[in-house]
PDB file of C-alpha atoms and ligand atoms in Angstrom:
ATOM      1  CA  MET A   9     -37.778 -17.172  -1.397  1.00  0.00           C
ATOM      2  CA  THR A  10     -39.908 -14.043  -1.330  1.00  0.00           C
ATOM      3  CA  ALA A  11     -38.311 -10.602  -1.433  1.00  0.00           C
ATOM      4  CA  THR A  12     -39.493  -9.957   2.157  1.00  0.00           C
ATOM      5  CA  ALA A  13     -37.881 -13.202   3.434  1.00  0.00           C
ATOM      6  CA  ALA A  14     -34.606 -12.388   1.633  1.00  0.00           C
ATOM      7  CA  ARG A  15     -34.572  -8.939   3.247  1.00  0.00           C
ATOM      8  CA  ALA A  16     -35.037 -10.546   6.709  1.00  0.00           C
ATOM      9  CA  LEU A  17     -31.834 -12.650   6.329  1.00  0.00           C
ATOM     10  CA  PRO A  18     -28.634 -11.124   7.786  1.00  0.00           C
ATOM     11  CA  ARG A  19     -26.534  -9.527   5.024  1.00  0.00           C
ATOM     12  CA  ARG A  20     -23.552 -11.725   3.983  1.00  0.00           C
ATOM     13  CA  ARG A  21     -20.176 -10.059   4.258  1.00  0.00           C
ATOM     14  CA  SER A  22     -17.120 -11.239   2.368  1.00  0.00           C
ATOM     15  CA  ILE A  23     -14.716 -13.515   4.298  1.00  0.00           C
ATOM     16  CA  PRO A  24     -11.955 -10.840   4.622  1.00  0.00           C
ATOM     17  CA  ARG A  25     -14.536  -8.394   6.046  1.00  0.00           C
ATOM     18  CA  ASP A  26     -15.790 -11.063   8.463  1.00  0.00           C
ATOM     19  CA  ILE A  27     -12.222 -11.620   9.677  1.00  0.00           C
ATOM     20  CA  TYR A  28     -11.579  -7.872   9.901  1.00  0.00           C
ATOM     21  CA  ALA A  29     -14.705  -7.505  12.068  1.00  0.00           C
ATOM     22  CA  THR A  30     -12.992  -9.557  14.822  1.00  0.00           C
ATOM     23  CA  GLY A  31     -10.368  -8.292  17.267  1.00  0.00           C
ATOM     24  CA  VAL A  32      -7.848 -10.854  15.989  1.00  0.00           C
ATOM     25  CA  GLY A  33      -8.452  -9.749  12.373  1.00  0.00           C
ATOM     26  CA  LYS A  34      -7.852  -6.104  13.288  1.00  0.00           C
ATOM     27  CA  LYS A  35      -4.650  -7.053  15.137  1.00  0.00           C
ATOM     28  CA  TYR A  36      -3.413  -8.879  12.033  1.00  0.00           C
ATOM     29  CA  VAL A  37      -4.127  -5.810   9.924  1.00  0.00           C
ATOM     30  CA  MET A  38      -2.313  -3.595  12.457  1.00  0.00           C
ATOM     31  CA  ALA A  39       0.694  -5.933  12.427  1.00  0.00           C
ATOM     32  CA  VAL A  40       0.933  -6.285   8.617  1.00  0.00           C
ATOM     33  CA  THR A  41       0.424  -2.564   7.933  1.00  0.00           C
ATOM     34  CA  GLY A  42       2.825  -1.802  10.809  1.00  0.00           C
ATOM     35  CA  MET A  43       5.486  -3.954   9.108  1.00  0.00           C
ATOM     36  CA  ILE A  44       5.006  -1.963   5.889  1.00  0.00           C
ATOM     37  CA  GLY A  45       5.437   1.258   7.894  1.00  0.00           C
ATOM     38  CA  ILE A  46       8.537  -0.058   9.678  1.00  0.00           C
ATOM     39  CA  GLY A  47      10.058  -1.086   6.328  1.00  0.00           C
ATOM     40  CA  PHE A  48       9.352   2.396   4.955  1.00  0.00           C
ATOM     41  CA  VAL A  49      10.832   4.349   7.882  1.00  0.00           C
ATOM     42  CA  ILE A  50      13.997   2.195   7.884  1.00  0.00           C
ATOM     43  CA  ALA A  51      14.462   2.625   4.094  1.00  0.00           C
ATOM     44  CA  HIS A  52      13.641   6.370   4.282  1.00  0.00           C
ATOM     45  CA  MET A  53      16.137   6.957   7.096  1.00  0.00           C
ATOM     46  CA  ILE A  54      18.884   5.053   5.211  1.00  0.00           C
ATOM     47  CA  GLY A  55      18.087   7.036   2.024  1.00  0.00           C
ATOM     48  CA  ASN A  56      18.290  10.306   3.979  1.00  0.00           C
ATOM     49  CA  LEU A  57      21.736   9.363   5.318  1.00  0.00           C
ATOM     50  CA  LYS A  58      22.881  10.239   1.780  1.00  0.00           C
ATOM     51  CA  MET A  59      22.730  13.891   2.794  1.00  0.00           C
ATOM     52  CA  TYR A  60      25.994  13.217   4.693  1.00  0.00           C
ATOM     53  CA  LEU A  61      27.704  12.275   1.400  1.00  0.00           C
ATOM     54  CA  GLY A  62      27.282  15.887   0.182  1.00  0.00           C
ATOM     55  CA  PRO A  63      28.037  16.636  -3.485  1.00  0.00           C
ATOM     56  CA  ILE A  64      29.292  13.872  -5.814  1.00  0.00           C
ATOM     57  CA  THR A  65      30.442  13.727  -9.457  1.00  0.00           C
ATOM     58  CA  GLU A  66      27.816  12.261 -11.846  1.00  0.00           C
ATOM     59  CA  GLY A  67      29.224  12.056 -15.379  1.00  0.00           C
ATOM     60  CA  ASP A  68      30.591  15.576 -15.896  1.00  0.00           C
ATOM     61  CA  GLU A  69      28.271  17.197 -13.335  1.00  0.00           C
ATOM     62  CA  ARG A  70      28.581  17.929  -9.616  1.00  0.00           C
ATOM     63  CA  VAL A  71      25.295  17.183  -7.814  1.00  0.00           C
ATOM     64  CA  TYR A  72      24.155  16.477  -4.265  1.00  0.00           C
ATOM     65  CA  ASP A  73      23.993  12.692  -3.788  1.00  0.00           C
ATOM     66  CA  ILE A  74      20.595  12.833  -2.030  1.00  0.00           C
ATOM     67  CA  ASP A  75      19.114  14.595  -5.096  1.00  0.00           C
ATOM     68  CA  VAL A  76      20.385  11.759  -7.340  1.00  0.00           C
ATOM     69  CA  TYR A  77      18.685   9.314  -4.971  1.00  0.00           C
ATOM     70  CA  GLY A  78      15.341  11.129  -5.523  1.00  0.00           C
ATOM     71  CA  GLU A  79      15.793  10.653  -9.298  1.00  0.00           C
ATOM     72  CA  PHE A  80      16.616   6.986  -8.738  1.00  0.00           C
ATOM     73  CA  LEU A  81      13.292   6.495  -6.887  1.00  0.00           C
ATOM     74  CA  ARG A  82      11.408   8.008  -9.828  1.00  0.00           C
ATOM     75  CA  ALA A  83      13.286   5.685 -12.219  1.00  0.00           C
ATOM     76  CA  ILE A  84      12.408   2.386 -10.462  1.00  0.00           C
ATOM     77  CA  LEU A  85      11.335  -0.255 -13.070  1.00  0.00           C
ATOM     78  CA  VAL A  86      12.051   2.085 -16.021  1.00  0.00           C
ATOM     79  CA  PRO A  87      11.810   1.160 -18.941  1.00  0.00           C
ATOM     80  CA  ILE A  88       9.332  -1.645 -18.063  1.00  0.00           C
ATOM     81  CA  LEU A  89       7.037   1.091 -16.682  1.00  0.00           C
ATOM     82  CA  PRO A  90       7.044   4.843 -17.415  1.00  0.00           C
ATOM     83  CA  ALA A  91       9.098   7.014 -15.002  1.00  0.00           C
ATOM     84  CA  GLY A  92       7.368   7.572 -11.662  1.00  0.00           C
ATOM     85  CA  PHE A  93       4.840   4.695 -12.072  1.00  0.00           C
ATOM     86  CA  ALA A  94       6.465   2.254  -9.627  1.00  0.00           C
ATOM     87  CA  LEU A  95       7.008   5.094  -7.134  1.00  0.00           C
ATOM     88  CA  TRP A  96       3.314   5.980  -7.309  1.00  0.00           C
ATOM     89  CA  GLY A  97       2.506   2.280  -6.788  1.00  0.00           C
ATOM     90  CA  LEU A  98       4.665   2.240  -3.640  1.00  0.00           C
ATOM     91  CA  ARG A  99       3.032   5.469  -2.454  1.00  0.00           C
ATOM     92  CA  ALA A 100      -0.434   3.911  -2.962  1.00  0.00           C
ATOM     93  CA  VAL A 101       0.582   0.871  -0.864  1.00  0.00           C
ATOM     94  CA  LEU A 102       1.912   3.199   1.842  1.00  0.00           C
ATOM     95  CA  VAL A 103      -1.194   5.389   1.926  1.00  0.00           C
ATOM     96  CA  ALA A 104      -3.456   2.295   2.073  1.00  0.00           C
ATOM     97  CA  ALA A 105      -1.300   0.815   4.872  1.00  0.00           C
ATOM     98  CA  VAL A 106      -1.443   4.025   6.947  1.00  0.00           C
ATOM     99  CA  ALA A 107      -5.237   4.346   6.434  1.00  0.00           C
ATOM    100  CA  LEU A 108      -5.863   0.702   7.424  1.00  0.00           C
ATOM    101  CA  HIS A 109      -3.481   0.986  10.402  1.00  0.00           C
ATOM    102  CA  ILE A 110      -5.422   3.984  11.746  1.00  0.00           C
ATOM    103  CA  HIS A 111      -8.820   2.389  11.007  1.00  0.00           C
ATOM    104  CA  ALA A 112      -7.896  -0.887  12.752  1.00  0.00           C
ATOM    105  CA  ALA A 113      -6.424   0.986  15.757  1.00  0.00           C
ATOM    106  CA  TRP A 114      -9.621   3.014  16.097  1.00  0.00           C
ATOM    107  CA  GLY A 115     -11.791  -0.131  15.780  1.00  0.00           C
ATOM    108  CA  LEU A 116      -9.727  -2.011  18.361  1.00  0.00           C
ATOM    109  CA  SER A 117      -9.885   0.811  20.874  1.00  0.00           C
ATOM    110  CA  ARG A 118     -13.692   0.978  20.411  1.00  0.00           C
ATOM    111  CA  MET A 119     -13.954  -2.798  20.927  1.00  0.00           C
ATOM    112  CA  ASN A 120     -11.829  -2.554  24.080  1.00  0.00           C
ATOM    113  CA  ARG A 121     -13.927   0.315  25.428  1.00  0.00           C
ATOM    114  CA  ASN A 122     -17.195  -1.545  24.793  1.00  0.00           C
ATOM    115  CA  ALA A 123     -15.867  -4.762  26.356  1.00  0.00           C
ATOM    116  CA  ARG A 124     -14.903  -2.904  29.530  1.00  0.00           C
ATOM    117  CA  SER A 125     -18.140  -1.245  30.639  1.00  0.00           C
ATOM    118  CA  VAL A 126     -16.807  -0.893  34.222  1.00  0.00           C
ATOM    119  CA  LYS A 127     -13.758   1.346  34.605  1.00  0.00           C
ATOM    120  CA  TYR A 128     -10.624   0.038  36.300  1.00  0.00           C
ATOM    121  CA  LEU A 129     -10.838   0.434  40.068  1.00  0.00           C
ATOM    122  CA  SER A 130      -7.074   0.640  40.438  1.00  0.00           C
ATOM    123  CA  SER A 131      -4.304   1.810  38.142  1.00  0.00           C
ATOM    124  CA  ARG A 132      -2.457  -1.522  38.520  1.00  0.00           C
ATOM    125  CA  ASP A 133      -2.993  -2.598  34.916  1.00  0.00           C
ATOM    126  CA  TYR A 134      -1.512   0.664  33.753  1.00  0.00           C
ATOM    127  CA  GLN A 135       1.524   0.257  35.955  1.00  0.00           C
ATOM    128  CA  VAL A 136       2.432  -3.137  34.489  1.00  0.00           C
ATOM    129  CA  ALA A 137       2.273  -1.828  30.909  1.00  0.00           C
ATOM    130  CA  SER A 138       5.407  -0.045  29.678  1.00  0.00           C
ATOM    131  CA  PHE A 139       5.516   3.688  29.027  1.00  0.00           C
ATOM    132  CA  ALA A 140       5.751   3.003  25.267  1.00  0.00           C
ATOM    133  CA  SER A 141       2.653   0.779  25.237  1.00  0.00           C
ATOM    134  CA  ARG A 142       0.576   3.254  27.280  1.00  0.00           C
ATOM    135  CA  THR A 143       1.480   6.105  24.948  1.00  0.00           C
ATOM    136  CA  MET A 144       0.830   4.285  21.635  1.00  0.00           C
ATOM    137  CA  ARG A 145      -2.248   6.351  20.847  1.00  0.00           C
ATOM    138  CA  TRP A 146      -0.511   9.673  21.507  1.00  0.00           C
ATOM    139  CA  SER A 147       2.745   8.755  19.808  1.00  0.00           C
ATOM    140  CA  GLY A 148       0.674   7.559  16.827  1.00  0.00           C
ATOM    141  CA  ILE A 149      -1.284  10.829  16.674  1.00  0.00           C
ATOM    142  CA  ILE A 150       1.954  12.879  16.876  1.00  0.00           C
ATOM    143  CA  VAL A 151       3.531  10.814  14.056  1.00  0.00           C
ATOM    144  CA  GLY A 152       0.360  11.138  11.934  1.00  0.00           C
ATOM    145  CA  LEU A 153       0.274  14.945  12.350  1.00  0.00           C
ATOM    146  CA  PHE A 154       4.021  15.073  11.687  1.00  0.00           C
ATOM    147  CA  ILE A 155       3.604  13.210   8.365  1.00  0.00           C
ATOM    148  CA  VAL A 156       1.031  15.786   7.195  1.00  0.00           C
ATOM    149  CA  TRP A 157       3.368  18.660   8.175  1.00  0.00           C
ATOM    150  CA  HIS A 158       6.379  16.866   6.661  1.00  0.00           C
ATOM    151  CA  LEU A 159       4.682  16.391   3.265  1.00  0.00           C
ATOM    152  CA  ALA A 160       3.543  20.040   3.289  1.00  0.00           C
ATOM    153  CA  ASP A 161       7.132  20.985   4.157  1.00  0.00           C
ATOM    154  CA  LEU A 162       9.497  18.863   2.053  1.00  0.00           C
ATOM    155  CA  THR A 163       7.292  17.297  -0.653  1.00  0.00           C
ATOM    156  CA  TRP A 164       4.755  20.017  -1.565  1.00  0.00           C
ATOM    157  CA  GLY A 165       6.702  22.937  -0.092  1.00  0.00           C
ATOM    158  CA  VAL A 166       3.558  24.831   0.929  1.00  0.00           C
ATOM    159  CA  VAL A 167       4.934  25.693   4.390  1.00  0.00           C
ATOM    160  CA  THR A 168       8.491  26.362   3.231  1.00  0.00           C
ATOM    161  CA  PRO A 169       9.030  29.522   1.177  1.00  0.00           C
ATOM    162  CA  GLY A 170      11.495  28.978  -1.670  1.00  0.00           C
ATOM    163  CA  HIS A 171      10.930  25.187  -1.820  1.00  0.00           C
ATOM    164  CA  VAL A 172      12.378  23.744  -5.046  1.00  0.00           C
ATOM    165  CA  PRO A 173      10.854  20.490  -6.428  1.00  0.00           C
ATOM    166  CA  GLY A 174      13.601  17.843  -6.738  1.00  0.00           C
ATOM    167  CA  GLY A 175      16.128  19.849  -4.685  1.00  0.00           C
ATOM    168  CA  ALA A 176      16.008  17.644  -1.575  1.00  0.00           C
ATOM    169  CA  TYR A 177      19.363  18.801  -0.114  1.00  0.00           C
ATOM    170  CA  TYR A 178      18.511  22.470  -0.632  1.00  0.00           C
ATOM    171  CA  ASN A 179      14.991  22.019   0.795  1.00  0.00           C
ATOM    172  CA  ILE A 180      16.209  20.112   3.865  1.00  0.00           C
ATOM    173  CA  ASP A 181      18.732  22.863   4.669  1.00  0.00           C
ATOM    174  CA  ARG A 182      16.157  25.596   4.046  1.00  0.00           C
ATOM    175  CA  SER A 183      13.493  24.020   6.218  1.00  0.00           C
ATOM    176  CA  LEU A 184      15.445  22.484   9.094  1.00  0.00           C
ATOM    177  CA  SER A 185      17.693  25.500   9.663  1.00  0.00           C
ATOM    178  CA  ARG A 186      14.601  27.169  11.208  1.00  0.00           C
ATOM    179  CA  TRP A 187      15.030  26.058  14.811  1.00  0.00           C
ATOM    180  CA  PRO A 188      11.289  25.673  15.675  1.00  0.00           C
ATOM    181  CA  VAL A 189      10.986  23.329  12.671  1.00  0.00           C
ATOM    182  CA  ALA A 190      14.128  21.441  13.739  1.00  0.00           C
ATOM    183  CA  ALA A 191      12.645  21.097  17.261  1.00  0.00           C
ATOM    184  CA  LEU A 192       9.384  19.773  15.778  1.00  0.00           C
ATOM    185  CA  TYR A 193      11.319  17.165  13.767  1.00  0.00           C
ATOM    186  CA  ILE A 194      13.191  16.074  16.894  1.00  0.00           C
ATOM    187  CA  VAL A 195      10.068  15.768  19.086  1.00  0.00           C
ATOM    188  CA  ALA A 196       8.110  13.933  16.359  1.00  0.00           C
ATOM    189  CA  ASN A 197      10.953  11.508  15.738  1.00  0.00           C
ATOM    190  CA  LEU A 198      11.298  10.751  19.461  1.00  0.00           C
ATOM    191  CA  ALA A 199       7.554   9.932  19.449  1.00  0.00           C
ATOM    192  CA  LEU A 200       8.130   7.769  16.357  1.00  0.00           C
ATOM    193  CA  GLY A 201      10.911   5.957  18.250  1.00  0.00           C
ATOM    194  CA  LEU A 202       8.553   5.095  21.137  1.00  0.00           C
ATOM    195  CA  HIS A 203       5.855   3.999  18.693  1.00  0.00           C
ATOM    196  CA  LEU A 204       8.315   1.834  16.757  1.00  0.00           C
ATOM    197  CA  PHE A 205       9.672   0.242  19.918  1.00  0.00           C
ATOM    198  CA  HIS A 206       6.301  -0.948  21.178  1.00  0.00           C
ATOM    199  CA  GLY A 207       4.980  -1.626  17.659  1.00  0.00           C
ATOM    200  CA  THR A 208       7.913  -3.873  16.682  1.00  0.00           C
ATOM    201  CA  TRP A 209       7.624  -5.730  19.976  1.00  0.00           C
ATOM    202  CA  SER A 210       3.862  -6.263  19.866  1.00  0.00           C
ATOM    203  CA  LEU A 211       3.492  -7.178  16.187  1.00  0.00           C
ATOM    204  CA  PHE A 212       4.979 -10.593  16.997  1.00  0.00           C
ATOM    205  CA  GLN A 213       2.230 -11.109  19.571  1.00  0.00           C
ATOM    206  CA  SER A 214      -0.453 -10.038  17.082  1.00  0.00           C
ATOM    207  CA  MET A 215       0.865 -12.435  14.440  1.00  0.00           C
ATOM    208  CA  GLY A 216       0.995 -15.237  17.035  1.00  0.00           C
ATOM    209  CA  TRP A 217       4.829 -15.454  16.875  1.00  0.00           C
ATOM    210  CA  ASN A 218       5.328 -15.166  20.614  1.00  0.00           C
ATOM    211  CA  ASN A 219       7.238 -18.234  21.677  1.00  0.00           C
ATOM    212  CA  PRO A 220       8.855 -17.382  25.072  1.00  0.00           C
ATOM    213  CA  HIS A 221      12.168 -18.745  23.702  1.00  0.00           C
ATOM    214  CA  PHE A 222      12.617 -15.766  21.431  1.00  0.00           C
ATOM    215  CA  ASN A 223      11.175 -13.009  23.615  1.00  0.00           C
ATOM    216  CA  ARG A 224      14.680 -11.673  24.319  1.00  0.00           C
ATOM    217  CA  TRP A 225      15.436 -11.661  20.614  1.00  0.00           C
ATOM    218  CA  ARG A 226      12.129  -9.829  19.994  1.00  0.00           C
ATOM    219  CA  ARG A 227      13.006  -7.211  22.553  1.00  0.00           C
ATOM    220  CA  ASN A 228      16.480  -6.712  21.086  1.00  0.00           C
ATOM    221  CA  LEU A 229      15.010  -6.314  17.594  1.00  0.00           C
ATOM    222  CA  ALA A 230      12.529  -3.715  18.881  1.00  0.00           C
ATOM    223  CA  VAL A 231      15.363  -1.783  20.573  1.00  0.00           C
ATOM    224  CA  VAL A 232      17.614  -1.910  17.464  1.00  0.00           C
ATOM    225  CA  VAL A 233      14.856  -0.835  15.018  1.00  0.00           C
ATOM    226  CA  ALA A 234      13.637   2.018  17.250  1.00  0.00           C
ATOM    227  CA  ALA A 235      17.150   3.221  18.181  1.00  0.00           C
ATOM    228  CA  ALA A 236      18.525   3.105  14.605  1.00  0.00           C
ATOM    229  CA  VAL A 237      15.582   5.003  13.068  1.00  0.00           C
ATOM    230  CA  THR A 238      15.440   7.542  15.916  1.00  0.00           C
ATOM    231  CA  CYS A 239      19.201   8.239  16.000  1.00  0.00           C
ATOM    232  CA  GLY A 240      19.358   8.603  12.209  1.00  0.00           C
ATOM    233  CA  ASN A 241      16.295  10.855  11.969  1.00  0.00           C
ATOM    234  CA  VAL A 242      17.131  13.025  14.995  1.00  0.00           C
ATOM    235  CA  SER A 243      20.678  13.510  13.657  1.00  0.00           C
ATOM    236  CA  PHE A 244      19.360  15.295  10.507  1.00  0.00           C
ATOM    237  CA  PRO A 245      17.880  18.448  12.095  1.00  0.00           C
ATOM    238  CA  ILE A 246      20.863  18.592  14.492  1.00  0.00           C
ATOM    239  CA  ALA A 247      23.302  18.339  11.540  1.00  0.00           C
ATOM    240  CA  VAL A 248      21.497  21.167   9.724  1.00  0.00           C
ATOM    241  CA  LEU A 249      21.457  23.417  12.820  1.00  0.00           C
ATOM    242  CA  ALA A 250      25.162  22.663  13.410  1.00  0.00           C
ATOM    243  CA  GLY A 251      26.014  23.549   9.777  1.00  0.00           C
ATOM    244  CA  VAL A 252      27.273  20.027   8.975  1.00  0.00           C
ATOM    245  CA  VAL A 253      24.544  19.854   6.313  1.00  0.00           C
ATOM    246  CA  GLU A 254      24.556  23.197   4.500  1.00  0.00           C
ATOM    247  CA  TYR A 255      23.654  23.905   0.876  1.00  0.00           C
ATOM    248  CA  ASP A 256      26.656  25.340  -0.967  1.00  0.00           C
ATOM    249  CA  PRO A 257      25.808  26.716  -4.449  1.00  0.00           C
ATOM    250  CA  SER A 258      29.482  26.715  -5.452  1.00  0.00           C
ATOM    251  CA  ALA A 259      29.684  22.923  -4.874  1.00  0.00           C
ATOM    252  CA  VAL A 260      27.334  21.958  -7.727  1.00  0.00           C
ATOM    253  CA  THR A 261      27.195  22.490 -11.498  1.00  0.00           C
ATOM    254  CA  GLU A 262      23.655  23.886 -11.564  1.00  0.00           C
ATOM    255  CA  PRO A 263      23.128  25.823  -8.321  1.00  0.00           C
ATOM    256  CA  ILE A 264      19.645  26.686  -7.061  1.00  0.00           C
ATOM    257  CA  GLU A 265      19.035  30.432  -6.877  1.00  0.00           C
ATOM    258  CA  ASP A 266      17.459  31.653  -3.645  1.00  0.00           C
ATOM    259  CA  SER A 267      14.108  32.990  -4.904  1.00  0.00           C
ATOM    260  CA  THR A 268      13.045  34.520  -1.554  1.00  0.00           C
ATOM    261  CA  THR A 269      15.723  37.252  -1.238  1.00  0.00           C
TER     262      THR A 269
HETATM  263  C1  LIG B 329      14.506  14.148   9.978  1.00  0.00           C
HETATM  264  C2  LIG B 329      13.914  13.151   9.360  1.00  0.00           C
HETATM  265  C3  LIG B 329      13.433  13.182   7.925  1.00  0.00           C
HETATM  266  C4  LIG B 329      13.964  13.838   6.834  1.00  0.00           C
HETATM  267  C5  LIG B 329      15.197  14.714   6.758  1.00  0.00           C
HETATM  268  C6  LIG B 329      13.097  13.536   5.714  1.00  0.00           C
HETATM  269  C7  LIG B 329      13.282  13.982   4.432  1.00  0.00           C
HETATM  270  C8  LIG B 329      12.386  13.845   3.399  1.00  0.00           C
HETATM  271  C9  LIG B 329      12.485  14.476   2.098  1.00  0.00           C
HETATM  272  C10 LIG B 329      13.641  15.383   1.637  1.00  0.00           C
HETATM  273  C11 LIG B 329      11.397  14.117   1.380  1.00  0.00           C
HETATM  274  C12 LIG B 329      11.014  14.614  -0.028  1.00  0.00           C
HETATM  275  C13 LIG B 329      11.590  13.746  -1.097  1.00  0.00           C
HETATM  276  C14 LIG B 329      11.253  14.340  -2.466  1.00  0.00           C
HETATM  277  O1  LIG B 329      10.061  14.481  -2.769  1.00  0.00           O
HETATM  278  O2  LIG B 329      12.199  14.675  -3.166  1.00  0.00           O
HETATM  279  C15 LIG B 329      10.600  13.255   2.221  1.00  0.00           C
HETATM  280  C16 LIG B 329       9.412  12.661   1.831  1.00  0.00           C
HETATM  281  C17 LIG B 329       8.649  11.854   2.635  1.00  0.00           C
HETATM  282  N1  LIG B 329       8.885  11.533   3.956  1.00  0.00           N
HETATM  283 FE1  LIG B 329      10.484  12.090   5.023  1.00  0.00          FE
HETATM  284  N2  LIG B 329      12.097  12.693   6.155  1.00  0.00           N
HETATM  285  C18 LIG B 329      12.265  12.474   7.496  1.00  0.00           C
HETATM  286  C19 LIG B 329      11.464  11.707   8.328  1.00  0.00           C
HETATM  287  C20 LIG B 329      10.301  11.079   7.929  1.00  0.00           C
HETATM  288  C21 LIG B 329       9.475  10.251   8.772  1.00  0.00           C
HETATM  289  C22 LIG B 329       9.771   9.985  10.239  1.00  0.00           C
HETATM  290  C23 LIG B 329       8.431   9.817   8.018  1.00  0.00           C
HETATM  291  C24 LIG B 329       7.278   8.924   8.381  1.00  0.00           C
HETATM  292  C25 LIG B 329       6.961   8.541   9.584  1.00  0.00           C
HETATM  293  C26 LIG B 329       8.591  10.374   6.702  1.00  0.00           C
HETATM  294  C27 LIG B 329       7.719  10.187   5.662  1.00  0.00           C
HETATM  295  C28 LIG B 329       7.864  10.718   4.399  1.00  0.00           C
HETATM  296  C29 LIG B 329       6.929  10.493   3.302  1.00  0.00           C
HETATM  297  C30 LIG B 329       5.666   9.644   3.370  1.00  0.00           C
HETATM  298  C31 LIG B 329       7.433  11.191   2.193  1.00  0.00           C
HETATM  299  C32 LIG B 329       6.823  11.269   0.799  1.00  0.00           C
HETATM  300  C33 LIG B 329       7.523  10.228  -0.055  1.00  0.00           C
HETATM  301  C34 LIG B 329       7.107  10.341  -1.506  1.00  0.00           C
HETATM  302  O3  LIG B 329       5.956  10.628  -1.781  1.00  0.00           O
HETATM  303  O4  LIG B 329       7.964  10.138  -2.371  1.00  0.00           O
HETATM  304  N3  LIG B 329       9.741  11.127   6.673  1.00  0.00           N
HETATM  305  N4  LIG B 329      11.218  13.104   3.434  1.00  0.00           N
END
């Protein structure tokens, strides 16, 4: 074959890319990455419940239980891997899942827009869809912006003066006792609840697991996942504002000094 003839042939894509180019492929990617996200938010909420356990005795030290949990995450698979390696691996999976989830959502909405060159004449189709399904894009954008703020707040500390690396209990109290921040956490987590409700429900459809016999079971699962994560997460800023979660330097062996006063 001459070089000119080879150039005229359509370029071969790999099989995964061919599948991803279709609507069904993108839905699969949304469902699988969505499941990773759901697993993370459930585990993260359960881990954060440790703030309600307050200070505990570790050996001959008094420490906040949620701070010990942070150390545990860094120690996953030690000594097979160096400290922090497995955690970075999990973070990489999470970042890739979020990026693919957003990319597939954007691709699907472009495909839908192109397929529907004539706008709806009536709003009937919108009426039959639930509030959660109609607001997926907005709830997703709110959650995405929240994650950026949240990392800047509690992980990097760039928006929270006095942030102390590794002092999760102290940082949570410091940040969420500012009522505008607490309000932001509440609003974002209500949006996450809506997103989780419709996401959990529709991932079964995307994966092709939509036998009418278990539709009720699907709905119940979506309600339980969304309600559990939302109630847990919304309770944290409320508990801080109410003083139920409050950093007490006299309760621990090595108290954190307030560096901002
Ligand atoms: C009120 C609810 C929440 C609280 C109190 C909270 C608390 C925390 C804390 C204290 C950390 C820092 C851990 C450390 O570095 O020591 C953290 C990290 C993180 N949070 Fe949250 N979180 C909440 C909700 C969420 C939600 C809804 C999401 C996602 C949708 C989320 C995603 C993350 C991520 C991605 C990290 C970084 C994890 C890492 O790199 O180790 N959080 N959170």
